[in-house]
JSON list of C-alpha atoms in Angstrom, two decimals:
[
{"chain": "A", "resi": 15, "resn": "UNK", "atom": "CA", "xyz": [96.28, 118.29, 115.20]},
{"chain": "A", "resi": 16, "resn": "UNK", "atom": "CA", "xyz": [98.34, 120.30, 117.93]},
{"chain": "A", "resi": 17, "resn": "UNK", "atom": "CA", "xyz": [96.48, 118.46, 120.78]},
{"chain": "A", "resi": 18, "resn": "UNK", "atom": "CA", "xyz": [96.73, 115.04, 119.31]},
{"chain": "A", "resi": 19, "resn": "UNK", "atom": "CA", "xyz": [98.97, 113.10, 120.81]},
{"chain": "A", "resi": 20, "resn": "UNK", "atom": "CA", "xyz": [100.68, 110.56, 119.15]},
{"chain": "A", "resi": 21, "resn": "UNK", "atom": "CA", "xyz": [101.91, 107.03, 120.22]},
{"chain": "A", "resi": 22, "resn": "UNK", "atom": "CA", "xyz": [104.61, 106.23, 118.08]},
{"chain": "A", "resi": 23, "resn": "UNK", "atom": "CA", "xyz": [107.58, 103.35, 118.28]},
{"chain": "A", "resi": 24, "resn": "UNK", "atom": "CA", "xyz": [110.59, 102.97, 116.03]},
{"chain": "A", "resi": 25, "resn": "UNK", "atom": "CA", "xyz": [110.04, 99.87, 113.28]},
{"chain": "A", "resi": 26, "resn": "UNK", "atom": "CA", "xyz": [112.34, 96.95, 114.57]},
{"chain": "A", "resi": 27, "resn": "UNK", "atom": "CA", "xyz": [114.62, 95.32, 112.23]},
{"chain": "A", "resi": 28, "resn": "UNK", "atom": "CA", "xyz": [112.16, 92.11, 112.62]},
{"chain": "A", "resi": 29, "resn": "UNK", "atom": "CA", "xyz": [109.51, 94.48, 111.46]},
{"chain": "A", "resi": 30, "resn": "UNK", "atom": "CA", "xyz": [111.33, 94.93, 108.05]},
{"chain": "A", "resi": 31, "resn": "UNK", "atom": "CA", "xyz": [112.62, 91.25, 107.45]},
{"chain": "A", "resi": 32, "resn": "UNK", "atom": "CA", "xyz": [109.58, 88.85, 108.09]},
{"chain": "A", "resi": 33, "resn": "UNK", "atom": "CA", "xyz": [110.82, 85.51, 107.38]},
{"chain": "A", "resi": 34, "resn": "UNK", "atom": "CA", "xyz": [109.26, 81.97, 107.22]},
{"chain": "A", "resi": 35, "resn": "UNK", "atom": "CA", "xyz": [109.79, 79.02, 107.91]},
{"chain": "A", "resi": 36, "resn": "UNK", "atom": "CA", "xyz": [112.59, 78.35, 105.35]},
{"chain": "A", "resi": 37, "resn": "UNK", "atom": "CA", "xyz": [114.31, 82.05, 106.13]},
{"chain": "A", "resi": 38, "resn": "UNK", "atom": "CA", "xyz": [112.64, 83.10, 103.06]},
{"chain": "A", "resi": 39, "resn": "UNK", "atom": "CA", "xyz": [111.60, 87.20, 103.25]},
{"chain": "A", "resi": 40, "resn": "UNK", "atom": "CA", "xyz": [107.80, 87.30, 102.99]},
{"chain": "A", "resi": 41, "resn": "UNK", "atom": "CA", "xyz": [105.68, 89.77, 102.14]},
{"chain": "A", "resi": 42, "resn": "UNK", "atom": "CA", "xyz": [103.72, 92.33, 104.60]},
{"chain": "A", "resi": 43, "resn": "UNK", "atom": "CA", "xyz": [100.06, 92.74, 103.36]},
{"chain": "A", "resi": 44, "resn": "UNK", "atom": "CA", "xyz": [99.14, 96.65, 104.12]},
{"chain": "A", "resi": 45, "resn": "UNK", "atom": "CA", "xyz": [96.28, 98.12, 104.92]},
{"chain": "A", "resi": 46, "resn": "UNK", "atom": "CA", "xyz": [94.93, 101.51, 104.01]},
{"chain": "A", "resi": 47, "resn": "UNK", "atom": "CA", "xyz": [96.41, 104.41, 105.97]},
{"chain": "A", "resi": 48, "resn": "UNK", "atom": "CA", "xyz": [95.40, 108.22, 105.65]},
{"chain": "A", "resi": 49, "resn": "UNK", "atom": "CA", "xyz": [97.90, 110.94, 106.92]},
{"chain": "A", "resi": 50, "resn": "UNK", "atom": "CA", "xyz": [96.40, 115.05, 107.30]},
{"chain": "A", "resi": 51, "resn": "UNK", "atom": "CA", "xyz": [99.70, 116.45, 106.04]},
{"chain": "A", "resi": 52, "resn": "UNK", "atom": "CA", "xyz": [98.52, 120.21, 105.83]},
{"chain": "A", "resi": 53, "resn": "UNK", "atom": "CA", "xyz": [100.39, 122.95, 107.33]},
{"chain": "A", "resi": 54, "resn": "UNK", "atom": "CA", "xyz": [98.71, 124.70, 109.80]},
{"chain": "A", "resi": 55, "resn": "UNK", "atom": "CA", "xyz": [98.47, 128.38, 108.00]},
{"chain": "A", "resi": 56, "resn": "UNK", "atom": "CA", "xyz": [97.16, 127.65, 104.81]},
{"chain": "A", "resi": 57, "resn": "UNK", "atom": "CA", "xyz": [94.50, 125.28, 106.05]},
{"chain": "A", "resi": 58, "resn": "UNK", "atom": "CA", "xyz": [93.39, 127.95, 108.02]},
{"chain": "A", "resi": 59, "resn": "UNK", "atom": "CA", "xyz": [93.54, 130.50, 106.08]},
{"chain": "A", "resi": 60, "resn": "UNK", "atom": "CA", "xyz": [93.16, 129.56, 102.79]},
{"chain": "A", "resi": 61, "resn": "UNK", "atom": "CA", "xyz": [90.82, 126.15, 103.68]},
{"chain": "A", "resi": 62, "resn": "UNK", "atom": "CA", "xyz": [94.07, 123.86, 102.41]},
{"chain": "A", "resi": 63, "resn": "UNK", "atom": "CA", "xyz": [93.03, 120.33, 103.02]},
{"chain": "A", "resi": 64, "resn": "UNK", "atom": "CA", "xyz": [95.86, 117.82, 102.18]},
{"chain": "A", "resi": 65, "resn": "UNK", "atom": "CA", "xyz": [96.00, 114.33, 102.63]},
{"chain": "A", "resi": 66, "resn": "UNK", "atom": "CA", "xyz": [98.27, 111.51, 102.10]},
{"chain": "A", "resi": 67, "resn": "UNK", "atom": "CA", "xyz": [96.13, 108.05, 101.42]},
{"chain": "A", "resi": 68, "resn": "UNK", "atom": "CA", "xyz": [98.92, 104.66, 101.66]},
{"chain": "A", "resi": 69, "resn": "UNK", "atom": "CA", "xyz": [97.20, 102.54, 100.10]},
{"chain": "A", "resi": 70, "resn": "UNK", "atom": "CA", "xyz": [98.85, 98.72, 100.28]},
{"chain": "A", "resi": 71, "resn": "UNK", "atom": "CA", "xyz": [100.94, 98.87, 97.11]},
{"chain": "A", "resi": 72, "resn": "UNK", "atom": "CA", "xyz": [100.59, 102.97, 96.06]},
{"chain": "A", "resi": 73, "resn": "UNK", "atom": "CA", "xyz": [100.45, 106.45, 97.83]},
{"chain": "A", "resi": 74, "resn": "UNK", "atom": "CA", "xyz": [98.03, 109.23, 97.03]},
{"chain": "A", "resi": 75, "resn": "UNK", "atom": "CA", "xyz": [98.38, 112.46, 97.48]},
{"chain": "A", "resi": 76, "resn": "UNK", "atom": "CA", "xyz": [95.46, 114.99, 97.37]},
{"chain": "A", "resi": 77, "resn": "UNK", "atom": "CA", "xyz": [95.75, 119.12, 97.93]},
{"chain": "A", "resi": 78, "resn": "UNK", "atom": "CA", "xyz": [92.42, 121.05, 98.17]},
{"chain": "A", "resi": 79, "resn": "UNK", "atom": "CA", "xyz": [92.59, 124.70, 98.46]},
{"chain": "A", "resi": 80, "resn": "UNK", "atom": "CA", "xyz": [89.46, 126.90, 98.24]},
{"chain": "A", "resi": 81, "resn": "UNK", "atom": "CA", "xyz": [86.79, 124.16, 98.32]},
{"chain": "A", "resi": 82, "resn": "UNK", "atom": "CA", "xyz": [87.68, 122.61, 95.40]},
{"chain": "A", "resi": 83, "resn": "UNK", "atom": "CA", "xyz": [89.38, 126.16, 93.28]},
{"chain": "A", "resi": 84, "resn": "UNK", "atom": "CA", "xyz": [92.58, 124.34, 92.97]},
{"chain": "A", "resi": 85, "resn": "UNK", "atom": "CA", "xyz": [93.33, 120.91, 93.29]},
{"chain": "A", "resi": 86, "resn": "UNK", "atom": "CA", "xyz": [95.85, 118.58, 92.88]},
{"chain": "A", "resi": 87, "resn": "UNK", "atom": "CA", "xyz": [96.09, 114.64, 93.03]},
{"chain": "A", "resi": 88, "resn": "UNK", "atom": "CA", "xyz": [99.05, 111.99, 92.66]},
{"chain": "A", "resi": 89, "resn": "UNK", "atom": "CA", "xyz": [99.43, 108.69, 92.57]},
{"chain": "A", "resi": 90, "resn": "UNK", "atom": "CA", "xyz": [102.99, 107.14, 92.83]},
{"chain": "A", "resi": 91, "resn": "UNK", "atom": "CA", "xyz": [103.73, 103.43, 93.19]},
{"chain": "A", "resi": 92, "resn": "UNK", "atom": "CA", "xyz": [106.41, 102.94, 96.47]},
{"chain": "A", "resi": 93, "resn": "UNK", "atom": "CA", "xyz": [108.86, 101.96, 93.89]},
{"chain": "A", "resi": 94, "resn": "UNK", "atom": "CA", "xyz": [108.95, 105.67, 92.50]},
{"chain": "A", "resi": 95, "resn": "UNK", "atom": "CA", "xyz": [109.18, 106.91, 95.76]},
{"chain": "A", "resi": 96, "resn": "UNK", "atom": "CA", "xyz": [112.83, 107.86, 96.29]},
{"chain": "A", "resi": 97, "resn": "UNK", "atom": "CA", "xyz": [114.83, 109.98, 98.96]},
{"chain": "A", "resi": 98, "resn": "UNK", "atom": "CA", "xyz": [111.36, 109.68, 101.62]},
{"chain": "A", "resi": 99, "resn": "UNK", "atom": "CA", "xyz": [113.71, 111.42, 104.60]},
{"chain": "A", "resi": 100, "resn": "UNK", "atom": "CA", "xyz": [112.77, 113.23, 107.54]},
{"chain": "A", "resi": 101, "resn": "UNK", "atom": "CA", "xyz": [113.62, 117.20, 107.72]},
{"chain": "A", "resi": 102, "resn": "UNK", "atom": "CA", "xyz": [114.47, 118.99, 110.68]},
{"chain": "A", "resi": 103, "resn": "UNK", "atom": "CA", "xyz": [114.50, 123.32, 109.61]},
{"chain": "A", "resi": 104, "resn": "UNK", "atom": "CA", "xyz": [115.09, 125.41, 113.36]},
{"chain": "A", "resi": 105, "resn": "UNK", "atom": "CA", "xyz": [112.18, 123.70, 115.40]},
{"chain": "A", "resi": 106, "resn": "UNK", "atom": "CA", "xyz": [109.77, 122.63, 112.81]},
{"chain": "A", "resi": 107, "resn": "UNK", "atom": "CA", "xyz": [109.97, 119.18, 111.63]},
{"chain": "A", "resi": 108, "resn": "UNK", "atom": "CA", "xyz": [108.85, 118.12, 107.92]},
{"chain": "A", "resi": 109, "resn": "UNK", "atom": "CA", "xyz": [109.75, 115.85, 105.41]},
{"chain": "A", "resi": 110, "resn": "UNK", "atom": "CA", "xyz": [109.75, 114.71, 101.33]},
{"chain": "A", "resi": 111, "resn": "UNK", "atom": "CA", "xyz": [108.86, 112.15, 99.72]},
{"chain": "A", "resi": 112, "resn": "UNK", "atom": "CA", "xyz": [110.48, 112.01, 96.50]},
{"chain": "A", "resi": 113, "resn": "UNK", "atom": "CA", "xyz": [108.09, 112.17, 93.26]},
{"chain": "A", "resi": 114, "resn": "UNK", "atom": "CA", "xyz": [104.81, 113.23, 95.34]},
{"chain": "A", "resi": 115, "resn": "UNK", "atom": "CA", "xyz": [107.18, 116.10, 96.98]},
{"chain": "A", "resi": 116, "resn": "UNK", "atom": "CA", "xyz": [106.13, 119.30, 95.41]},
{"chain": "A", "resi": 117, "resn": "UNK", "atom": "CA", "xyz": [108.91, 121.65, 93.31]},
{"chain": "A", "resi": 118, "resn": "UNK", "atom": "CA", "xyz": [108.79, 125.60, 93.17]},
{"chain": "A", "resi": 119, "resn": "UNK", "atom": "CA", "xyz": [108.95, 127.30, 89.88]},
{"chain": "A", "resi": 120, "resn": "UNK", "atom": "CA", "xyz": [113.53, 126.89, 90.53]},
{"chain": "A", "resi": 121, "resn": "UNK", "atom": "CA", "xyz": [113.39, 123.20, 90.78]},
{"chain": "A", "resi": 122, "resn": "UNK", "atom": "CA", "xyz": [113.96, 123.31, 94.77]},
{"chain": "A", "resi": 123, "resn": "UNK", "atom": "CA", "xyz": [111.83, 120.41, 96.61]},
{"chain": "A", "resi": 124, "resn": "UNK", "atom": "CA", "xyz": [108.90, 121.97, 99.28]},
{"chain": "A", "resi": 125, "resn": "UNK", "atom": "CA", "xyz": [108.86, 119.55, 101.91]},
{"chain": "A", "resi": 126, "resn": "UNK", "atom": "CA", "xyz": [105.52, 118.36, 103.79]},
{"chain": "A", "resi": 127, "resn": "UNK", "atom": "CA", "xyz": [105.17, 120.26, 106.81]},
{"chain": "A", "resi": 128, "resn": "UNK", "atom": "CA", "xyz": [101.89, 119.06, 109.09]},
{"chain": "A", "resi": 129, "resn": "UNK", "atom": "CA", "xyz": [100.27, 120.70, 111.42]},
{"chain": "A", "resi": 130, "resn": "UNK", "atom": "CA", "xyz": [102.21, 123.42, 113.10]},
{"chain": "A", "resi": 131, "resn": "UNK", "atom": "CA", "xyz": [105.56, 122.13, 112.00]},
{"chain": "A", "resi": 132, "resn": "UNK", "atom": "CA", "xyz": [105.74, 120.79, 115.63]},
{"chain": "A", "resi": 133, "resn": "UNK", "atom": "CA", "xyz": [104.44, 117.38, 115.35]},
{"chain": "A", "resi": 134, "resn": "UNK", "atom": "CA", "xyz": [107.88, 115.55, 115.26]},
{"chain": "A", "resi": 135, "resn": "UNK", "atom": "CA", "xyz": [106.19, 112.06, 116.65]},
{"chain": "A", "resi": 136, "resn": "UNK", "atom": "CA", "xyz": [103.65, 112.73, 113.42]},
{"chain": "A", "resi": 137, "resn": "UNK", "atom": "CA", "xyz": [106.27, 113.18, 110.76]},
{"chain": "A", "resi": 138, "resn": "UNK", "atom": "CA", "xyz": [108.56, 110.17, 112.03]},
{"chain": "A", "resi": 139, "resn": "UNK", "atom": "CA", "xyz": [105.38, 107.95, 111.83]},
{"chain": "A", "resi": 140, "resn": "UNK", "atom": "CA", "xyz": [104.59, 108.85, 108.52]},
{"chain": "A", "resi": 141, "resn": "UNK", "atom": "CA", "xyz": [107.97, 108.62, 107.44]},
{"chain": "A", "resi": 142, "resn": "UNK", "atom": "CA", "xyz": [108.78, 105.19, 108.85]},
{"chain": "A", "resi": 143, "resn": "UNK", "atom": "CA", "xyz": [105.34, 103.96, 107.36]},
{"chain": "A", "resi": 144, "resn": "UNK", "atom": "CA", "xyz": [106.45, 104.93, 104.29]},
{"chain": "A", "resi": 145, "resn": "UNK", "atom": "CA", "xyz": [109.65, 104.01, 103.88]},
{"chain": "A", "resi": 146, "resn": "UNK", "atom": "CA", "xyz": [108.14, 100.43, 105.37]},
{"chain": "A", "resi": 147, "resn": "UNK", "atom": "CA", "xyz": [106.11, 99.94, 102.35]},
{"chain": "A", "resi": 148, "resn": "UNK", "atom": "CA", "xyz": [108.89, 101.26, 99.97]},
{"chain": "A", "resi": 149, "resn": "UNK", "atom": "CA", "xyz": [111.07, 98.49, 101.35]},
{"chain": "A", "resi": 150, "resn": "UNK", "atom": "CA", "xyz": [107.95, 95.77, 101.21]},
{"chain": "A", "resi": 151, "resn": "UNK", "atom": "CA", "xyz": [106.99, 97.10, 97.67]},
{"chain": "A", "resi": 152, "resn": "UNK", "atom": "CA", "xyz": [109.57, 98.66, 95.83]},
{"chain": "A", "resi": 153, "resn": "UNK", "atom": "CA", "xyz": [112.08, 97.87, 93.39]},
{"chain": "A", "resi": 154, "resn": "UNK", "atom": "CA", "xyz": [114.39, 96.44, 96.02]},
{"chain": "A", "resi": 155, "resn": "UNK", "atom": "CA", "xyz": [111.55, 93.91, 97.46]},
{"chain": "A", "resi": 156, "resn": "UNK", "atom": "CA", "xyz": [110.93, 92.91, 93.80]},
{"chain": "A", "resi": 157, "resn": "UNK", "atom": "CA", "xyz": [114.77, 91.74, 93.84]},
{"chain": "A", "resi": 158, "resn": "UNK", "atom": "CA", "xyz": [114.44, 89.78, 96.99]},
{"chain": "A", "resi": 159, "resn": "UNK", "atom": "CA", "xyz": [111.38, 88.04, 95.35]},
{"chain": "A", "resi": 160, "resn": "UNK", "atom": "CA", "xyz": [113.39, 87.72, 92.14]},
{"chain": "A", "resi": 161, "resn": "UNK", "atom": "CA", "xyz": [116.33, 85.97, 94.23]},
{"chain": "A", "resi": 162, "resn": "UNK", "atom": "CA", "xyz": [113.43, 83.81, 96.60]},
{"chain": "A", "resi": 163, "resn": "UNK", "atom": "CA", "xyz": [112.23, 82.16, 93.51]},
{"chain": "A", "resi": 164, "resn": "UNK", "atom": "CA", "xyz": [115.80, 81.43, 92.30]},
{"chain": "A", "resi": 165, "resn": "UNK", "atom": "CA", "xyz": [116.26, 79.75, 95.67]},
{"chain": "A", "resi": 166, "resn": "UNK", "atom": "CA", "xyz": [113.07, 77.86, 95.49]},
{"chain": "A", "resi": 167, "resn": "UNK", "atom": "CA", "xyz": [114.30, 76.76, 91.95]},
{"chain": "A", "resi": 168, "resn": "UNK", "atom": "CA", "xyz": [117.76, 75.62, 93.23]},
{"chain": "A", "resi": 169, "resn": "UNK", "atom": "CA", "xyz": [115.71, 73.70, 95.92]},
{"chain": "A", "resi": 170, "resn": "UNK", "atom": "CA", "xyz": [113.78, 71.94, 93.19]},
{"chain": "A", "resi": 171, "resn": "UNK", "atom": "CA", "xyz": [116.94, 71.03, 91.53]},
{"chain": "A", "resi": 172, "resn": "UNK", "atom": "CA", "xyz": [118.63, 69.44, 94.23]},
{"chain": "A", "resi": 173, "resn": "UNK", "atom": "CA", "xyz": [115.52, 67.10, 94.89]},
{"chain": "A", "resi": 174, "resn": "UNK", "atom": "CA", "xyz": [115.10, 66.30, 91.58]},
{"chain": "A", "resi": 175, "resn": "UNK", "atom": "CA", "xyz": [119.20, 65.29, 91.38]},
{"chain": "A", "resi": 176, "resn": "UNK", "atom": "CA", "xyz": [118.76, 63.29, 94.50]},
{"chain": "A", "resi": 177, "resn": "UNK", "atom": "CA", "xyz": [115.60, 61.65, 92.77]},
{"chain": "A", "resi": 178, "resn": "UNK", "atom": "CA", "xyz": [117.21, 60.67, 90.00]},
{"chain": "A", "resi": 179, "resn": "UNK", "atom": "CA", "xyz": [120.42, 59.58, 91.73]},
{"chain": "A", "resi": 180, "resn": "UNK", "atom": "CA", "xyz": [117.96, 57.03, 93.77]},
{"chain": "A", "resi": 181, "resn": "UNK", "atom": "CA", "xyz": [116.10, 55.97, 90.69]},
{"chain": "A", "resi": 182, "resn": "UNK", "atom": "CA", "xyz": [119.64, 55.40, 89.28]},
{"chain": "A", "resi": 183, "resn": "UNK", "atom": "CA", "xyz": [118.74, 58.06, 86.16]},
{"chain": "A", "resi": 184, "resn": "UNK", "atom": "CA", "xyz": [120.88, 60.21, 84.72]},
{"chain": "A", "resi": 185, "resn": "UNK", "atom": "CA", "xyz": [120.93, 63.67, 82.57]},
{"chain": "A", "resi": 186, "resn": "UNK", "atom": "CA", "xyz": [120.41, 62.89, 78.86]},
{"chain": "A", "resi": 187, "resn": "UNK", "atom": "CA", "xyz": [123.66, 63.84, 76.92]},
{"chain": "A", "resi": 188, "resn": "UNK", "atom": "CA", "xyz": [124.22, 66.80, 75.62]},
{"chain": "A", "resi": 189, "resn": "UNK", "atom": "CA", "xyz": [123.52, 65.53, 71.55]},
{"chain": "A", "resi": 190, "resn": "UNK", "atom": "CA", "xyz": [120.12, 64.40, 72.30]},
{"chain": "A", "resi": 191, "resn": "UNK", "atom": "CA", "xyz": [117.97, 66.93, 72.09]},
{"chain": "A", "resi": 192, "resn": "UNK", "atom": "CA", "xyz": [116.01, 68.45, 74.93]},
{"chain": "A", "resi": 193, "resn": "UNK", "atom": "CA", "xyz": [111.85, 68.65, 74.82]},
{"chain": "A", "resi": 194, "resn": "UNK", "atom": "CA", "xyz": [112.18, 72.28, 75.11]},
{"chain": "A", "resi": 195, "resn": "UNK", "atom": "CA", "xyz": [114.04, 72.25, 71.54]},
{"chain": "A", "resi": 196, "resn": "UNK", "atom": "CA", "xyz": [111.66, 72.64, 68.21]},
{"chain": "A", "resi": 197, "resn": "UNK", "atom": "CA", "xyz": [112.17, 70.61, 65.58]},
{"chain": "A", "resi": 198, "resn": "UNK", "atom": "CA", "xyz": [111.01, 73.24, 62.47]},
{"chain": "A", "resi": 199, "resn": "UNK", "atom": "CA", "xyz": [109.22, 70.08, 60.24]},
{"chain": "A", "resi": 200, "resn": "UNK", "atom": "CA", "xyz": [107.46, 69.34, 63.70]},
{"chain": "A", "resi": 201, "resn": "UNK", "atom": "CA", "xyz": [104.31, 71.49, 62.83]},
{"chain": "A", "resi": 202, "resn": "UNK", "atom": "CA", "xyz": [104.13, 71.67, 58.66]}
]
């Protein structure tokens, strides 16, 4: 991974705030995306493989140490995935991803660190990619669908006032009772 050069661009705000036609947000379809997030030394020495799979609307993790001796697999939805941030430790860079981060025996959070620790154009991609999908699938995305459709609703509204103004119809009063209202004899 030391020789591979990576081509790598910052996400552009238009990136993270598709719109359509109406200035509604839209959602980004993902594909699937597989990261080698193994530190140099144990994969070496110890035959670590580790691997980070972004799937469109989850991330796996998978550790294998010792052809299969220990292993270890996670699957978190990008909704769980809080405080993904990019770590900078001396020269090496790294970086956590909340719930698939691992925690020592204390509590305290061992960042990601691929490759040699070197590969700073590496770690920003895989941080930006995720924190792209957390933002397209996560709890917060699931808010700006929740207020779309409450938009598209008002919308609805408004044309069916402006229908019924032209039709010269108005809103039933308030003692009559609505369709959506049961009457409890209805079904005996």
């Amino acid at each position: 991974m030391a020789n591979k050069t990576v081509a790598y661009a910052p996400l552009q705000r238009e990136q993270l705030r598709e719109m359509d036609d109406y200035g509604e947000y839209k959602g980004m379809t993902f594909t699937t995306k597989t990261y080698d997030v193994a530190c140099i030394l144990p994969k070496t020495l110890c035959c670590v493989v580790q691997t980070l799979n972004l799937l469109p609307n989850e991330v796996e993790f998978h550790s294998n140490c010792c052809y299969g001796f220990t292993q270890i697999s996670r699957r978190v939805p990008y909704g769980e995935l809080a405080g993904i941030e990019k770590i900078k430790c001396c020269w090496f860079s790294s970086f956590k991803a909340g719930a698939l981060t691992s925690k020592t025996e204390k509590g305290a959070e061992v960042p990601f660190c691929p490759g040699t620790g070197f590969e700073e154009d590496y770690v920003s991609e895989i941080v930006e990619e995720l924190k792209l999908r957390q933002y397209h699938r996560g709890d917060a995305a699931k808010m700006r669908r929740i207020e779309q459709s409450l938009r598209n609703l008002r919308r609805v509204e408004d044309k069916l006032d402006v229908i019924m103004r032209h039709m010269n119809l108005s809103l039933p009063d308030s003692n009559v009772p609505m369709a959506t209202e049961v009457d409890s004899n209805m079904f005996r």
